[in-house]
Short mmCIF file of C-alpha atoms and ligand atoms in Angstrom, two decimals:
data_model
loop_
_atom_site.label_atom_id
_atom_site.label_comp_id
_atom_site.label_asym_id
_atom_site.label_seq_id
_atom_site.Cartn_x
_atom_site.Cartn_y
_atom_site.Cartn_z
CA UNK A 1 10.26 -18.55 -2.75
CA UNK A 2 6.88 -19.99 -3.12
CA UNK A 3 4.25 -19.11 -5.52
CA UNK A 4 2.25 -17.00 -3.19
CA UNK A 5 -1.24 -17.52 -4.86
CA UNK A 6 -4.06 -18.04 -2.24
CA UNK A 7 -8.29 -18.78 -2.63
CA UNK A 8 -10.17 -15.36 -3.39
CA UNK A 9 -12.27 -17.43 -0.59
CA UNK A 10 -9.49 -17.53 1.91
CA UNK A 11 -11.18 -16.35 5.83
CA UNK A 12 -8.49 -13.75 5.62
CA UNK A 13 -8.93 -12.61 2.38
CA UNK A 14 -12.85 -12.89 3.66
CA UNK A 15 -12.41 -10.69 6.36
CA UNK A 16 -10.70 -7.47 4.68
CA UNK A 17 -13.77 -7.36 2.03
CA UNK A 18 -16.16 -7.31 5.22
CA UNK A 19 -14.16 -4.74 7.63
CA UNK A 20 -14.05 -2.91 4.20
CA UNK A 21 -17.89 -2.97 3.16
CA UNK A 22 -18.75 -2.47 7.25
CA UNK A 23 -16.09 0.71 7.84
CA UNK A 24 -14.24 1.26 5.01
CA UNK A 25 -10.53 -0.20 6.00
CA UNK A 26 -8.77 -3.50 7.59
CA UNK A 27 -6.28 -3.78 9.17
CA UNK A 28 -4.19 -7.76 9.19
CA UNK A 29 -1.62 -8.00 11.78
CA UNK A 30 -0.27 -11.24 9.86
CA UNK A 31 -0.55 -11.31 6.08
CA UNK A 32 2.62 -11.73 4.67
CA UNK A 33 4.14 -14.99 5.81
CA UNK A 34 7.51 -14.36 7.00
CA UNK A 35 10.12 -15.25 4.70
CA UNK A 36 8.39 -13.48 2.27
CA UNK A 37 8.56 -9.93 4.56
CA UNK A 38 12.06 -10.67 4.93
CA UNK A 39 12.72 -11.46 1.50
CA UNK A 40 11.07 -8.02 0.59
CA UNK A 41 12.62 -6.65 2.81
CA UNK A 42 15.82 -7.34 1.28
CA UNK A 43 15.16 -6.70 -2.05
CA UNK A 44 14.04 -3.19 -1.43
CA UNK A 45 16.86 -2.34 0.49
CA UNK A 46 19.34 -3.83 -2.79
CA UNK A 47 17.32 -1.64 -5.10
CA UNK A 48 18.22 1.42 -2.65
CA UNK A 49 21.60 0.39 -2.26
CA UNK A 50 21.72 0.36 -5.94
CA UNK A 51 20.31 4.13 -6.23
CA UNK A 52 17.09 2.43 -8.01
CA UNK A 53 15.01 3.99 -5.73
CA UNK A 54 13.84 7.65 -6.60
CA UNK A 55 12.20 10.41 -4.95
CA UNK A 56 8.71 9.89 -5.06
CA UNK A 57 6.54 12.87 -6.82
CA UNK A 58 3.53 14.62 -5.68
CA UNK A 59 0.64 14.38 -8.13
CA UNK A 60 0.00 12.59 -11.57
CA UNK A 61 1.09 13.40 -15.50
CA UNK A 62 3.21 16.54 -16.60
CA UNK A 63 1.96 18.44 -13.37
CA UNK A 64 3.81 15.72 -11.10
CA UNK A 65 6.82 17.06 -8.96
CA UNK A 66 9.41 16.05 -6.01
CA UNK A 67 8.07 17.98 -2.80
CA UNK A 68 10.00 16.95 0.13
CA UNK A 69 7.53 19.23 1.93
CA UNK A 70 4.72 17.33 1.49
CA UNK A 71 6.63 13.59 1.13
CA UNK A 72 9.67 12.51 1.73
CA UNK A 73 9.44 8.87 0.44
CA UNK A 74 11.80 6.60 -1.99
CA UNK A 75 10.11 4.91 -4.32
CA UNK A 76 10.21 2.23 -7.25
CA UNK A 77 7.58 0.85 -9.14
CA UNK A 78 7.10 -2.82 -8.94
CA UNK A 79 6.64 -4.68 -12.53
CA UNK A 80 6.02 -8.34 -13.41
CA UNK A 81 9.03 -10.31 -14.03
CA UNK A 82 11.65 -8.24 -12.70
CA UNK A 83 12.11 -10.81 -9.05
CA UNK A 84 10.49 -13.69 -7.91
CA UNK A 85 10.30 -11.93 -4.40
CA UNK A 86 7.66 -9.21 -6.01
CA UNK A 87 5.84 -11.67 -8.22
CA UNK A 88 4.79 -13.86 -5.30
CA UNK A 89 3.70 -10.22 -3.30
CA UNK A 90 2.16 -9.51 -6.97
CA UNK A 91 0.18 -13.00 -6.82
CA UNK A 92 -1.21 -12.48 -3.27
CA UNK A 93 -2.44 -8.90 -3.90
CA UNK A 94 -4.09 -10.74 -6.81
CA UNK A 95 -5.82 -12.86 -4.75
CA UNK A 96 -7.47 -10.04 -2.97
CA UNK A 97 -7.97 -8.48 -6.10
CA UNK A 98 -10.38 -11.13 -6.87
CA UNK A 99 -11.74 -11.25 -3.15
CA UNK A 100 -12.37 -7.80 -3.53
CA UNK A 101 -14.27 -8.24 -7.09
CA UNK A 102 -16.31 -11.30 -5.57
CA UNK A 103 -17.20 -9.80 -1.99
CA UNK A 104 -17.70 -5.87 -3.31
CA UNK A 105 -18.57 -5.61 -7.26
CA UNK A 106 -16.13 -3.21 -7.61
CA UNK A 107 -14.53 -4.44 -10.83
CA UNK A 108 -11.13 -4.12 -9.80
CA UNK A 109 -8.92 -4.43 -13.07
CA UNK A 110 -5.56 -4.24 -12.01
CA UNK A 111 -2.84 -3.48 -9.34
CA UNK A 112 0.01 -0.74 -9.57
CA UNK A 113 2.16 -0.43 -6.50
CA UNK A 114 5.73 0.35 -6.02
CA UNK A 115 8.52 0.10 -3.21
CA UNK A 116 8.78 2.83 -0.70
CA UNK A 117 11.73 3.97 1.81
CA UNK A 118 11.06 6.80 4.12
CA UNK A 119 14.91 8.03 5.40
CA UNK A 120 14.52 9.02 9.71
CA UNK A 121 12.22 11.94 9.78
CA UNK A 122 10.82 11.52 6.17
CA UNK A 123 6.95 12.21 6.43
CA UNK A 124 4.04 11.95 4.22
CA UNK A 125 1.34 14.74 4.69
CA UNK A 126 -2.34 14.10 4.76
CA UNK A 127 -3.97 13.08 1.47
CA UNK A 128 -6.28 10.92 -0.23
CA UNK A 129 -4.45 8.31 -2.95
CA UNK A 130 -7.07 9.52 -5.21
CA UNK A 131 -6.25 12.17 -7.98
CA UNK A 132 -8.37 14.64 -8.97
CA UNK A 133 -7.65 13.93 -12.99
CA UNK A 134 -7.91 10.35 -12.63
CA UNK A 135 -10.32 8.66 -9.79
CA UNK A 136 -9.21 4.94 -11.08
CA UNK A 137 -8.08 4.46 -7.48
CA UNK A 138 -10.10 2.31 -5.72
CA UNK A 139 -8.84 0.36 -2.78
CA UNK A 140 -5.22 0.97 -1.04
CA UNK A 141 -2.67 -1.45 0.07
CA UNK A 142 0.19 -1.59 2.09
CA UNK A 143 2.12 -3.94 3.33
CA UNK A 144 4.97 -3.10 6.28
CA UNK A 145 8.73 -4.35 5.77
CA UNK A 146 10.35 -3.83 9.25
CA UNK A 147 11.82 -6.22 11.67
CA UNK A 148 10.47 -5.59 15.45
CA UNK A 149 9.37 -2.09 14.64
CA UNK A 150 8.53 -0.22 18.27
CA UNK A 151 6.11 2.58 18.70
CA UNK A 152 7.85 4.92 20.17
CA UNK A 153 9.96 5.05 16.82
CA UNK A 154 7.65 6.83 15.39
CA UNK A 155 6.30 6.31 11.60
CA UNK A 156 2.73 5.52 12.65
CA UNK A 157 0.14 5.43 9.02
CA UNK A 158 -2.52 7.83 10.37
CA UNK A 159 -5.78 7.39 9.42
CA UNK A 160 -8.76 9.99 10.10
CA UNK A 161 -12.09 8.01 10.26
CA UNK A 162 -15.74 9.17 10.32
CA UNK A 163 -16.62 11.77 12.95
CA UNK A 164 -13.41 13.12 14.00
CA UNK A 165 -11.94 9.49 14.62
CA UNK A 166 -8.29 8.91 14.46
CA UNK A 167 -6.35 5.40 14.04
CA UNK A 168 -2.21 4.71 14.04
CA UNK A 169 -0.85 1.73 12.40
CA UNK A 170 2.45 0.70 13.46
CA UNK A 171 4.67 -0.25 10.40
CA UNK A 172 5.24 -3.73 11.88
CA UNK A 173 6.35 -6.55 9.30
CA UNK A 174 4.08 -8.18 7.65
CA UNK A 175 1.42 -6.26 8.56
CA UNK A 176 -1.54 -5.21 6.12
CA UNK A 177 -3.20 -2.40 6.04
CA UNK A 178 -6.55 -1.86 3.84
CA UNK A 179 -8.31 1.27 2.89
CA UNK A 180 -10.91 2.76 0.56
CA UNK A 181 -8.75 4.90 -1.67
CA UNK A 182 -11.29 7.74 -1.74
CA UNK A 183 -12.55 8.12 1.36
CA UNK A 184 -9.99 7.54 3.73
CA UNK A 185 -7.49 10.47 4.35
CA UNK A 186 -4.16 9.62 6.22
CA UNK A 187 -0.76 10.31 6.48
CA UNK A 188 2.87 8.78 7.42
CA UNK A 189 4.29 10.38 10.27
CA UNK A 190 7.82 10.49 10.64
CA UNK A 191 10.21 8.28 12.40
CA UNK A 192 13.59 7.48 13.98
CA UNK A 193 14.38 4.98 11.52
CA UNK A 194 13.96 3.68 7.82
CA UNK A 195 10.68 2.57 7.57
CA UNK A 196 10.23 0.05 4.09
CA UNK A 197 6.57 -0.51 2.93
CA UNK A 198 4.78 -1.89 -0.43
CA UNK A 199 2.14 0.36 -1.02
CA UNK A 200 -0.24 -0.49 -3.91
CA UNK A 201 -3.77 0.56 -5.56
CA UNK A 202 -6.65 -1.51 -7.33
CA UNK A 203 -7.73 0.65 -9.55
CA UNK A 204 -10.98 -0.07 -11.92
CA UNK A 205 -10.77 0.79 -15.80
CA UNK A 206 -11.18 4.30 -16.85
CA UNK A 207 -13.72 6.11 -18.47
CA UNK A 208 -12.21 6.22 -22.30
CA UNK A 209 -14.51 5.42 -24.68
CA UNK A 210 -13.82 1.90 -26.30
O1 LIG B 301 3.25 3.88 3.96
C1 LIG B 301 2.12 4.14 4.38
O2 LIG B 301 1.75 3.81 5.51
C2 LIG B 301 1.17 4.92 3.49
C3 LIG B 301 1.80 5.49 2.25
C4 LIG B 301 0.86 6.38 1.48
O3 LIG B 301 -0.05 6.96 2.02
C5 LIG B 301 1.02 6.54 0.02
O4 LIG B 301 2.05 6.13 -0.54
O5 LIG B 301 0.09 7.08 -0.61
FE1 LIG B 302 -1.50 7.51 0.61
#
């Protein structure tokens, strides 16, 4: 697979730090080149067939547990090195990185994000991807994995907007979906099939001293 490296000054890269700074998300119907969503794709579902994935916990630290009530979601962490496949996602999301630096000032210093599997009828409730002990979070990413996802199967991202507004997002592949991580609650709603996703965070440095 290619090195996936793009210009920080890319129109589409242009485009999500704009929709951000004028409403707060984006939404790209085509950001990950094909082969690449496929390749994902398959790579997440090896990791699952190999029981890599686990559930995914509610909450940050020692107060961190599995709530199936609240999200029902596989997960693995994504590190540097470990598959060409992720280091090429790894090397776009760094190119918005620095998009998002340039266009915003947000000083953006690095990227966690992790593979997710929802099971049929796995949810994830409302939230905000910020925690309360840790606001580091700053913008949200994720990218969809599914071949010729339809509507009515359900998994929608939910997003509630200013005054009341509401907006779906259909986990379609190679979608991309942008959001402030503070300020934009949402959910995952379930469906009637696996639904595979990236999901990442910029976060900026914390407030240790030194
Ligand atoms: O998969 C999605 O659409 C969003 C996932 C999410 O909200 C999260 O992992 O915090
Ligand atoms: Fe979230």
């Amino acid at each position: 697979m290619r090195a996936m490296q793009i210009p920080s000054d890319h129109p589409l890269l242009l485009q999500i730090v704009d929709d951000l700074a004028t409403h707060g998300w984006s939404q790209q119907n085509i950001f990950l080149p094909q082969d690449l969503t496929r390749a994902l794709a398959a790579e997440c579902r090896k990791r699952a067939a190999e029981g890599e994935l686990a559930p995914a916990a509610v909450g940050r630290g020692p107060s961190s547990e599995i709530r199936e009530g609240i999200r029902g979601d596989h997960i693995q962490w994504i590190e540097p090195g470990q598959a060409e496949v992720c280091d090429s996602y790894l090397a776009l999301m760094d190119s918005l990185r620095e998009a998002l630096n340039r266009g915003l000032f947000l000083g953006l210093e690095d990227f966690e994000s992790h593979f997710a599997m929802y099971p049929p009828g796995a949810f994830y409730l409302k939230h905000v991807d910020r925690f309360r002990d840790d606001d580091r979070r700053m913008v949200s990413a994720v990218v969809y994995l599914n071949d010729a996802w339809l509507p009515e199967q359900g998994g929608q991202l939910r997003m509630y907007l200013e005054e009341g507004a509401q907006y779906d997002v259909v986990p379609i592949g190679g979608c991309l979906v942008v959001f402030l991580s503070g300020e934009v609650p949402h959910e995952v709603l379930p469906a009637s099939r696996e639904r595979l996703s990236l999901t990442g965070w910029f976060r900026r440095r914390g407030n240790e001293p030194f």
